DNA sequence: GTGTATGCAAAGCATTTGCACCTCC
DNA sequence: GGAGGTGCAAATGCTTTGCATACAC
């Protein structure tokens, strides 16, 4: 039984087969995935699991602080709560994704806290923009 | 005829009654609104305009650089391109929205550019977090 | 006149909900 | 046995698309 299953059981939730498979997969998540991704991975081991259950389980896990979600340009993605420790840069032209350590965001976070009393969760939304390559490409237009 | 209508006509687009009304409303937009908001405002003056047309017109305006959209916690909002010059802080607990001058974000923007060559559009996504009031409230839990 | 814009209805997609049934503890 | 969990189907909300019609230029 995985750690997530154990935690949920300890907190008084029932562990069903579906939950166990979903928890296992979520615990082994490679980075950031959509509910659909989770469902696909789960379905490979336990076909009859419904997407609805995936949504509900993700919600439960989030409520219990084991996973979090964040927003990319093209929708929400989930990740283990202990792995959300970076910011994402997404190029709006080529779609390239780059990770930035949250440390780099700390000065801003401190600023927002001291000036506005606001405790920012900077990683919750990706940062869009244009990457180096695309700027370079645009600087020398076709023709 | 509003400035937006004029610009579009100059660029070879046809000006229909629908477009003119939509353009007028968008030009007079108070801050950040959803396509639905625009539709509601437009419909007050010209009831038979379809939401579809609002979507298509916003897309056209964005393509022509007259408006932009950005993402809040609860969906996309449009604003005049010349009025997107601030970042938004949104409290995930009480929903409070605060504006921050983009100047305050410049250090981070410069950092991302110099370290990652990334031209960040920081205002495209709001920043979520917890506001002062809610932190205060949470610090002294009920009971 | 002709190509562009519009309205309408329908399709998409991601997510949520209601409800009967099932099963973990 | 009973609360809690699940599957299914349908509803929702937002946005897009196809197509026949209308109208700006």
mmCIF file of C-alpha atoms (C1' of nucleotides) in Angstrom:
data_model
loop_
_atom_site.group_PDB
_atom_site.id
_atom_site.type_symbol
_atom_site.label_atom_id
_atom_site.label_comp_id
_atom_site.label_asym_id
_atom_site.label_seq_id
_atom_site.Cartn_x
_atom_site.Cartn_y
_atom_site.Cartn_z
ATOM 1 C CA UNK A 1 0.000 0.000 0.000
ATOM 2 C CA UNK A 2 1.395 3.393 -1.014
ATOM 3 C CA UNK A 3 2.030 6.273 1.291
ATOM 4 C CA UNK A 4 -0.981 8.235 0.048
ATOM 5 C CA UNK A 5 -3.301 5.308 0.709
ATOM 6 C CA UNK A 6 -1.864 4.948 4.167
ATOM 7 C CA UNK A 7 -2.333 8.634 4.946
ATOM 8 C CA UNK A 8 -5.931 8.621 3.770
ATOM 9 C CA UNK A 9 -6.736 5.475 5.735
ATOM 10 C CA UNK A 10 -5.176 6.990 8.856
ATOM 11 C CA UNK A 11 -7.397 9.985 8.393
ATOM 12 C CA UNK A 12 -10.470 7.818 8.321
ATOM 13 C CA UNK A 13 -11.168 7.554 4.593
ATOM 14 C CA UNK A 14 -12.046 4.217 3.049
ATOM 15 C CA UNK A 15 -9.585 2.642 0.706
ATOM 16 C CA UNK A 16 -11.238 1.076 -2.295
ATOM 17 C CA UNK A 17 -9.530 -0.630 -5.213
ATOM 18 C CA UNK A 18 -10.157 2.423 -7.386
ATOM 19 C CA UNK A 19 -8.698 4.771 -4.852
ATOM 20 C CA UNK A 20 -5.672 2.640 -4.321
ATOM 21 C CA UNK A 21 -4.885 2.475 -8.039
ATOM 22 C CA UNK A 22 -5.474 6.199 -8.484
ATOM 23 C CA UNK A 23 -3.389 7.055 -5.435
ATOM 24 C CA UNK A 24 -0.557 4.846 -6.632
ATOM 25 C CA UNK A 25 -0.540 6.506 -10.019
ATOM 26 C CA UNK A 26 -0.791 9.994 -8.621
ATOM 27 C CA UNK A 27 1.989 9.244 -6.180
ATOM 28 C CA UNK A 28 4.173 8.133 -9.085
ATOM 29 C CA UNK A 29 3.201 11.093 -11.238
ATOM 30 C CA UNK A 30 5.827 12.364 -13.617
ATOM 31 C CA UNK A 31 5.484 16.097 -13.144
ATOM 32 C CA UNK A 32 2.215 17.746 -14.089
ATOM 33 C CA UNK A 33 -0.749 15.901 -15.491
ATOM 34 C CA UNK A 34 -4.395 16.459 -16.308
ATOM 35 C CA UNK A 35 -7.255 14.424 -14.829
ATOM 36 C CA UNK A 36 -7.460 12.792 -18.223
ATOM 37 C CA UNK A 37 -3.823 11.731 -18.056
ATOM 38 C CA UNK A 38 -4.381 10.213 -14.644
ATOM 39 C CA UNK A 39 -7.434 8.424 -15.910
ATOM 40 C CA UNK A 40 -5.533 6.986 -18.856
ATOM 41 C CA UNK A 41 -2.745 5.694 -16.619
ATOM 42 C CA UNK A 42 -5.228 4.260 -14.145
ATOM 43 C CA UNK A 43 -7.369 2.667 -16.835
ATOM 44 C CA UNK A 44 -4.358 0.724 -18.058
ATOM 45 C CA UNK A 45 -4.373 -1.176 -14.760
ATOM 46 C CA UNK A 46 -8.028 -1.038 -13.850
ATOM 47 C CA UNK A 47 -10.153 -0.322 -16.937
ATOM 48 C CA UNK A 48 -13.521 0.178 -15.340
ATOM 49 C CA UNK A 49 -12.522 3.232 -13.305
ATOM 50 C CA UNK A 50 -14.575 6.238 -14.278
ATOM 51 C CA UNK A 51 -13.097 9.707 -14.908
ATOM 52 C CA UNK A 52 -15.563 11.062 -12.399
ATOM 53 C CA UNK A 53 -13.850 9.042 -9.712
ATOM 54 C CA UNK A 54 -10.507 10.452 -10.775
ATOM 55 C CA UNK A 55 -11.861 13.975 -10.399
ATOM 56 C CA UNK A 56 -13.331 13.189 -7.022
ATOM 57 C CA UNK A 57 -10.175 11.523 -5.804
ATOM 58 C CA UNK A 58 -7.985 14.395 -6.962
ATOM 59 C CA UNK A 59 -10.277 16.751 -5.121
ATOM 60 C CA UNK A 60 -9.976 14.668 -1.991
ATOM 61 C CA UNK A 61 -6.193 14.489 -2.276
ATOM 62 C CA UNK A 62 -6.028 18.217 -2.739
ATOM 63 C CA UNK A 63 -8.269 18.772 0.239
ATOM 64 C CA UNK A 64 -5.941 16.602 2.286
ATOM 65 C CA UNK A 65 -2.926 18.510 1.071
ATOM 66 C CA UNK A 66 -1.293 15.633 -0.799
ATOM 67 C CA UNK A 67 -1.561 17.121 -4.291
ATOM 68 C CA UNK A 68 -2.101 20.577 -5.758
ATOM 69 C CA UNK A 69 -3.132 21.859 -9.132
ATOM 70 C CA UNK A 70 -1.868 24.735 -11.208
ATOM 71 C CA UNK A 71 -2.883 26.417 -14.406
ATOM 72 C CA UNK A 72 -1.053 26.299 -17.665
ATOM 73 C CA UNK A 73 -1.990 28.256 -20.755
ATOM 74 C CA UNK A 74 -4.089 25.286 -21.882
ATOM 75 C CA UNK A 75 -5.733 24.135 -18.689
ATOM 76 C CA UNK A 76 -5.200 22.731 -15.212
ATOM 77 C CA UNK A 77 -2.554 20.207 -14.211
ATOM 78 C CA UNK A 78 -2.049 18.261 -11.021
ATOM 79 C CA UNK A 79 1.124 17.376 -9.211
ATOM 80 C CA UNK A 80 2.239 15.965 -5.862
ATOM 81 C CA UNK A 81 2.104 18.715 -3.290
ATOM 82 C CA UNK A 82 5.793 18.223 -2.534
ATOM 83 C CA UNK A 83 6.758 18.738 -6.155
ATOM 84 C CA UNK A 84 5.181 22.065 -6.986
ATOM 85 C CA UNK A 85 8.311 23.882 -6.070
ATOM 86 C CA UNK A 86 8.912 25.582 -9.355
ATOM 87 C CA UNK A 87 7.471 28.171 -11.618
ATOM 88 C CA UNK A 88 6.767 27.452 -15.275
ATOM 89 C CA UNK A 89 7.589 29.612 -18.243
ATOM 90 C CA UNK A 90 5.548 28.819 -21.324
ATOM 91 C CA UNK A 91 6.286 30.253 -24.740
ATOM 92 C CA UNK A 92 3.088 31.356 -26.399
ATOM 93 C CA UNK A 93 4.577 30.844 -29.826
ATOM 94 C CA UNK A 94 6.278 27.462 -29.747
ATOM 95 C CA UNK A 95 4.763 26.083 -26.563
ATOM 96 C CA UNK A 96 8.169 25.430 -25.014
ATOM 97 C CA UNK A 97 8.020 24.896 -21.268
ATOM 98 C CA UNK A 98 10.813 25.783 -18.927
ATOM 99 C CA UNK A 99 11.056 25.419 -15.181
ATOM 100 C CA UNK A 100 12.359 28.081 -12.880
ATOM 101 C CA UNK A 101 13.281 27.484 -9.273
ATOM 102 C CA UNK A 102 10.930 29.223 -6.891
ATOM 103 C CA UNK A 103 13.954 30.844 -5.265
ATOM 104 C CA UNK A 104 14.156 33.089 -8.231
ATOM 105 C CA UNK A 105 10.660 34.290 -7.458
ATOM 106 C CA UNK A 106 11.323 34.986 -3.816
ATOM 107 C CA UNK A 107 12.225 38.658 -4.188
ATOM 108 C CA UNK A 108 8.877 39.278 -5.832
ATOM 109 C CA UNK A 109 7.039 37.209 -3.231
ATOM 110 C CA UNK A 110 8.688 39.227 -0.467
ATOM 111 C CA UNK A 111 7.822 42.456 -2.220
ATOM 112 C CA UNK A 112 4.161 41.491 -2.571
ATOM 113 C CA UNK A 113 4.065 40.493 1.064
ATOM 114 C CA UNK A 114 5.655 43.622 2.452
ATOM 115 C CA UNK A 115 3.912 46.095 0.182
ATOM 116 C CA UNK A 116 0.506 44.449 -0.102
ATOM 117 C CA UNK A 117 0.366 41.961 2.749
ATOM 118 C CA UNK A 118 -0.341 39.389 0.074
ATOM 119 C CA UNK A 119 0.882 35.809 0.452
ATOM 120 C CA UNK A 120 1.405 34.928 -3.191
ATOM 121 C CA UNK A 121 1.289 31.405 -4.533
ATOM 122 C CA UNK A 122 3.390 32.263 -7.538
ATOM 123 C CA UNK A 123 3.558 28.768 -8.958
ATOM 124 C CA UNK A 124 -0.206 28.448 -9.224
ATOM 125 C CA UNK A 125 -0.235 30.007 -12.662
ATOM 126 C CA UNK A 126 2.374 29.546 -15.334
ATOM 127 C CA UNK A 127 4.034 32.619 -16.794
ATOM 128 C CA UNK A 128 3.482 33.066 -20.505
ATOM 129 C CA UNK A 129 5.707 35.010 -22.804
ATOM 130 C CA UNK A 130 8.023 34.490 -25.715
ATOM 131 C CA UNK A 131 11.167 32.414 -25.521
ATOM 132 C CA UNK A 132 14.600 33.358 -26.751
ATOM 133 C CA UNK A 133 14.371 31.265 -29.901
ATOM 134 C CA UNK A 134 11.067 32.740 -30.986
ATOM 135 C CA UNK A 135 12.210 36.303 -30.349
ATOM 136 C CA UNK A 136 15.277 35.610 -32.419
ATOM 137 C CA UNK A 137 13.179 34.096 -35.207
ATOM 138 C CA UNK A 138 10.810 37.065 -35.150
ATOM 139 C CA UNK A 139 13.679 39.566 -35.315
ATOM 140 C CA UNK A 140 14.593 38.305 -38.759
ATOM 141 C CA UNK A 141 11.195 38.015 -40.430
ATOM 142 C CA UNK A 142 10.697 35.859 -43.486
ATOM 143 C CA UNK A 143 11.525 37.964 -46.501
ATOM 144 C CA UNK B 1 -17.778 56.209 -35.346
ATOM 145 C CA UNK B 2 -15.391 55.095 -32.614
ATOM 146 C CA UNK B 3 -11.668 54.818 -32.949
ATOM 147 C CA UNK B 4 -11.720 51.020 -33.056
ATOM 148 C CA UNK B 5 -14.248 51.019 -35.904
ATOM 149 C CA UNK B 6 -12.119 53.515 -37.772
ATOM 150 C CA UNK B 7 -8.991 51.432 -37.336
ATOM 151 C CA UNK B 8 -10.692 48.274 -38.535
ATOM 152 C CA UNK B 9 -12.186 50.021 -41.554
ATOM 153 C CA UNK B 10 -8.804 51.488 -42.436
ATOM 154 C CA UNK B 11 -7.397 47.993 -42.328
ATOM 155 C CA UNK B 12 -9.976 46.773 -44.808
ATOM 156 C CA UNK B 13 -12.521 45.138 -42.525
ATOM 157 C CA UNK B 14 -16.207 45.699 -43.084
ATOM 158 C CA UNK B 15 -18.093 47.664 -40.466
ATOM 159 C CA UNK B 16 -21.492 46.196 -39.710
ATOM 160 C CA UNK B 17 -23.981 47.459 -37.172
ATOM 161 C CA UNK B 18 -23.081 44.572 -34.862
ATOM 162 C CA UNK B 19 -19.401 45.284 -35.094
ATOM 163 C CA UNK B 20 -19.882 48.937 -34.477
ATOM 164 C CA UNK B 21 -21.922 48.360 -31.332
ATOM 165 C CA UNK B 22 -19.498 45.722 -30.049
ATOM 166 C CA UNK B 23 -16.498 47.903 -30.810
ATOM 167 C CA UNK B 24 -18.072 50.868 -29.044
ATOM 168 C CA UNK B 25 -18.755 48.821 -25.956
ATOM 169 C CA UNK B 26 -15.346 47.227 -25.936
ATOM 170 C CA UNK B 27 -13.743 50.613 -26.367
ATOM 171 C CA UNK B 28 -15.660 51.894 -23.374
ATOM 172 C CA UNK B 29 -14.920 48.813 -21.284
ATOM 173 C CA UNK B 30 -14.564 49.329 -17.583
ATOM 174 C CA UNK B 31 -11.537 47.182 -16.842
ATOM 175 C CA UNK B 32 -11.725 43.455 -17.442
ATOM 176 C CA UNK B 33 -14.783 41.694 -18.758
ATOM 177 C CA UNK B 34 -15.848 38.318 -20.064
ATOM 178 C CA UNK B 35 -17.347 37.731 -23.524
ATOM 179 C CA UNK B 36 -20.612 37.302 -21.708
ATOM 180 C CA UNK B 37 -20.312 40.721 -20.097
ATOM 181 C CA UNK B 38 -19.660 42.274 -23.464
ATOM 182 C CA UNK B 39 -22.624 40.453 -24.900
ATOM 183 C CA UNK B 40 -24.876 41.688 -22.131
ATOM 184 C CA UNK B 41 -23.806 45.295 -22.642
ATOM 185 C CA UNK B 42 -24.176 45.016 -26.384
ATOM 186 C CA UNK B 43 -27.548 43.316 -26.193
ATOM 187 C CA UNK B 44 -28.892 46.258 -24.210
ATOM 188 C CA UNK B 45 -28.444 48.416 -27.285
ATOM 189 C CA UNK B 46 -28.846 45.846 -30.046
ATOM 190 C CA UNK B 47 -30.675 42.776 -28.752
ATOM 191 C CA UNK B 48 -30.314 40.481 -31.723
ATOM 192 C CA UNK B 49 -26.529 40.280 -31.583
ATOM 193 C CA UNK B 50 -25.374 36.741 -31.004
ATOM 194 C CA UNK B 51 -22.683 35.764 -28.473
ATOM 195 C CA UNK B 52 -20.889 34.021 -31.292
ATOM 196 C CA UNK B 53 -20.395 37.350 -32.982
ATOM 197 C CA UNK B 54 -18.983 38.785 -29.773
ATOM 198 C CA UNK B 55 -16.443 35.968 -29.619
ATOM 199 C CA UNK B 56 -15.519 36.442 -33.260
ATOM 200 C CA UNK B 57 -15.186 40.185 -32.887
ATOM 201 C CA UNK B 58 -13.036 39.902 -29.778
ATOM 202 C CA UNK B 59 -10.812 37.487 -31.650
ATOM 203 C CA UNK B 60 -10.521 39.933 -34.517
ATOM 204 C CA UNK B 61 -9.761 42.826 -32.190
ATOM 205 C CA UNK B 62 -7.119 40.787 -30.447
ATOM 206 C CA UNK B 63 -5.599 39.784 -33.755
ATOM 207 C CA UNK B 64 -5.435 43.461 -34.657
ATOM 208 C CA UNK B 65 -3.818 44.325 -31.369
ATOM 209 C CA UNK B 66 -6.641 46.488 -30.038
ATOM 210 C CA UNK B 67 -7.589 44.276 -27.096
ATOM 211 C CA UNK B 68 -5.944 41.485 -25.121
ATOM 212 C CA UNK B 69 -7.196 38.861 -22.759
ATOM 213 C CA UNK B 70 -5.830 37.537 -19.509
ATOM 214 C CA UNK B 71 -6.681 34.759 -17.127
ATOM 215 C CA UNK B 72 -8.158 35.109 -13.714
ATOM 216 C CA UNK B 73 -8.744 32.272 -11.294
ATOM 217 C CA UNK B 74 -12.233 31.850 -12.719
ATOM 218 C CA UNK B 75 -11.717 32.325 -16.422
ATOM 219 C CA UNK B 76 -10.618 34.694 -19.163
ATOM 220 C CA UNK B 77 -11.237 38.429 -19.258
ATOM 221 C CA UNK B 78 -10.745 40.966 -22.013
ATOM 222 C CA UNK B 79 -9.488 44.509 -21.786
ATOM 223 C CA UNK B 80 -8.316 47.261 -24.122
ATOM 224 C CA UNK B 81 -4.768 46.569 -25.145
ATOM 225 C CA UNK B 82 -3.708 49.910 -23.720
ATOM 226 C CA UNK B 83 -5.139 49.140 -20.313
ATOM 227 C CA UNK B 84 -3.525 45.855 -19.415
ATOM 228 C CA UNK B 85 -0.721 47.581 -17.636
ATOM 229 C CA UNK B 86 -1.157 45.992 -14.277
ATOM 230 C CA UNK B 87 -0.863 42.715 -12.542
ATOM 231 C CA UNK B 88 -3.730 41.274 -10.512
ATOM 232 C CA UNK B 89 -3.585 39.705 -7.100
ATOM 233 C CA UNK B 90 -6.549 37.491 -6.299
ATOM 234 C CA UNK B 91 -7.236 36.071 -2.867
ATOM 235 C CA UNK B 92 -8.233 32.440 -3.134
ATOM 236 C CA UNK B 93 -10.203 32.655 0.062
ATOM 237 C CA UNK B 94 -12.302 35.781 -0.187
ATOM 238 C CA UNK B 95 -11.896 36.513 -3.892
ATOM 239 C CA UNK B 96 -10.579 40.019 -3.254
ATOM 240 C CA UNK B 97 -8.848 41.510 -6.279
ATOM 241 C CA UNK B 98 -6.032 43.982 -6.053
ATOM 242 C CA UNK B 99 -4.079 45.686 -8.792
ATOM 243 C CA UNK B 100 -0.346 46.054 -8.785
ATOM 244 C CA UNK B 101 1.564 48.346 -11.094
ATOM 245 C CA UNK B 102 3.634 46.448 -13.602
ATOM 246 C CA UNK B 103 6.636 48.479 -12.465
ATOM 247 C CA UNK B 104 6.671 46.380 -9.370
ATOM 248 C CA UNK B 105 7.093 43.314 -11.555
ATOM 249 C CA UNK B 106 9.944 44.711 -13.593
ATOM 250 C CA UNK B 107 12.771 43.300 -11.483
ATOM 251 C CA UNK B 108 11.377 39.820 -12.026
ATOM 252 C CA UNK B 109 10.825 40.445 -15.729
ATOM 253 C CA UNK B 110 14.426 41.580 -16.084
ATOM 254 C CA UNK B 111 15.626 38.558 -14.168
ATOM 255 C CA UNK B 112 13.702 36.155 -16.388
ATOM 256 C CA UNK B 113 15.035 37.894 -19.452
ATOM 257 C CA UNK B 114 18.668 37.921 -18.426
ATOM 258 C CA UNK B 115 18.754 34.443 -16.926
ATOM 259 C CA UNK B 116 16.422 32.642 -19.291
ATOM 260 C CA UNK B 117 16.141 34.879 -22.320
ATOM 261 C CA UNK B 118 12.422 34.761 -21.681
ATOM 262 C CA UNK B 119 10.225 37.769 -22.505
ATOM 263 C CA UNK B 120 7.565 37.375 -19.851
ATOM 264 C CA UNK B 121 4.052 38.707 -20.187
ATOM 265 C CA UNK B 122 3.518 38.792 -16.452
ATOM 266 C CA UNK B 123 0.072 40.320 -16.572
ATOM 267 C CA UNK B 124 -1.364 37.510 -18.677
ATOM 268 C CA UNK B 125 -2.176 35.456 -15.622
ATOM 269 C CA UNK B 126 -3.354 36.759 -12.297
ATOM 270 C CA UNK B 127 -1.403 35.874 -9.184
ATOM 271 C CA UNK B 128 -3.368 33.915 -6.619
ATOM 272 C CA UNK B 129 -2.632 33.764 -2.954
ATOM 273 C CA UNK B 130 -4.108 34.779 0.355
ATOM 274 C CA UNK B 131 -4.722 38.370 1.312
ATOM 275 C CA UNK B 132 -3.788 40.049 4.548
ATOM 276 C CA UNK B 133 -7.289 39.882 5.987
ATOM 277 C CA UNK B 134 -7.685 36.176 5.353
ATOM 278 C CA UNK B 135 -4.277 35.366 6.795
ATOM 279 C CA UNK B 136 -5.175 37.362 9.864
ATOM 280 C CA UNK B 137 -8.506 35.578 10.140
ATOM 281 C CA UNK B 138 -6.841 32.188 9.785
ATOM 282 C CA UNK B 139 -4.254 33.002 12.448
ATOM 283 C CA UNK B 140 -6.967 33.176 15.063
ATOM 284 C CA UNK B 141 -9.099 30.164 14.228
ATOM 285 C CA UNK B 142 -12.688 29.902 15.424
ATOM 286 C CA UNK B 143 -12.596 28.338 18.870
ATOM 287 C "C1'" DG C 1 -22.178 40.929 -57.570
ATOM 288 C "C1'" DT C 2 -19.172 38.778 -54.530
ATOM 289 C "C1'" DG C 3 -16.932 37.802 -50.646
ATOM 290 C "C1'" DT C 4 -17.316 38.702 -45.826
ATOM 291 C "C1'" DA C 5 -20.047 38.689 -41.620
ATOM 292 C "C1'" DT C 6 -23.865 36.979 -39.027
ATOM 293 C "C1'" DG C 7 -27.336 33.927 -36.721
ATOM 294 C "C1'" DC C 8 -28.625 29.729 -35.358
ATOM 295 C "C1'" DA C 9 -28.177 25.261 -33.977
ATOM 296 C "C1'" DA C 10 -25.215 21.817 -32.977
ATOM 297 C "C1'" DA C 11 -20.857 19.997 -31.544
ATOM 298 C "C1'" DG C 12 -16.822 19.983 -28.332
ATOM 299 C "C1'" DC C 13 -14.497 19.744 -24.210
ATOM 300 C "C1'" DA C 14 -13.670 19.742 -19.345
ATOM 301 C "C1'" DT C 15 -15.910 19.433 -15.306
ATOM 302 C "C1'" DT C 16 -19.941 18.648 -12.131
ATOM 303 C "C1'" DT C 17 -24.150 16.611 -10.394
ATOM 304 C "C1'" DG C 18 -28.080 13.346 -9.276
ATOM 305 C "C1'" DC C 19 -29.165 9.079 -8.243
ATOM 306 C "C1'" DA C 20 -29.323 4.133 -7.777
ATOM 307 C "C1'" DC C 21 -26.265 0.651 -6.593
ATOM 308 C "C1'" DC C 22 -22.377 -1.295 -4.363
ATOM 309 C "C1'" DT C 23 -18.889 -2.222 -0.714
ATOM 310 C "C1'" DC C 24 -15.609 -1.153 2.898
ATOM 311 C "C1'" DC C 25 -15.170 -1.110 7.820
ATOM 312 C "C1'" DG D 1 -25.941 -2.603 8.380
ATOM 313 C "C1'" DG D 2 -25.069 1.835 7.176
ATOM 314 C "C1'" DA D 3 -22.223 5.662 5.779
ATOM 315 C "C1'" DG D 4 -19.324 6.440 2.269
ATOM 316 C "C1'" DG D 5 -17.742 5.549 -2.525
ATOM 317 C "C1'" DT D 6 -18.625 4.512 -7.418
ATOM 318 C "C1'" DG D 7 -20.559 4.315 -12.178
ATOM 319 C "C1'" DC D 8 -23.373 6.059 -15.410
ATOM 320 C "C1'" DA D 9 -25.880 9.343 -17.758
ATOM 321 C "C1'" DA D 10 -27.183 13.758 -18.024
ATOM 322 C "C1'" DA D 11 -26.458 18.625 -17.076
ATOM 323 C "C1'" DT D 12 -23.497 22.576 -17.137
ATOM 324 C "C1'" DG D 13 -20.697 26.398 -18.814
ATOM 325 C "C1'" DC D 14 -17.813 28.170 -22.030
ATOM 326 C "C1'" DT D 15 -16.229 28.247 -26.554
ATOM 327 C "C1'" DT D 16 -16.025 26.742 -31.440
ATOM 328 C "C1'" DT D 17 -17.822 25.180 -35.906
ATOM 329 C "C1'" DG D 18 -20.804 24.344 -40.110
ATOM 330 C "C1'" DC D 19 -23.798 26.104 -42.992
ATOM 331 C "C1'" DA D 20 -27.388 28.839 -45.119
ATOM 332 C "C1'" DT D 21 -28.626 33.596 -45.299
ATOM 333 C "C1'" DA D 22 -27.835 38.573 -45.291
ATOM 334 C "C1'" DC D 23 -25.459 42.655 -46.338
ATOM 335 C "C1'" DA D 24 -21.173 45.955 -46.805
ATOM 336 C "C1'" DC D 25 -18.480 47.682 -50.225
#
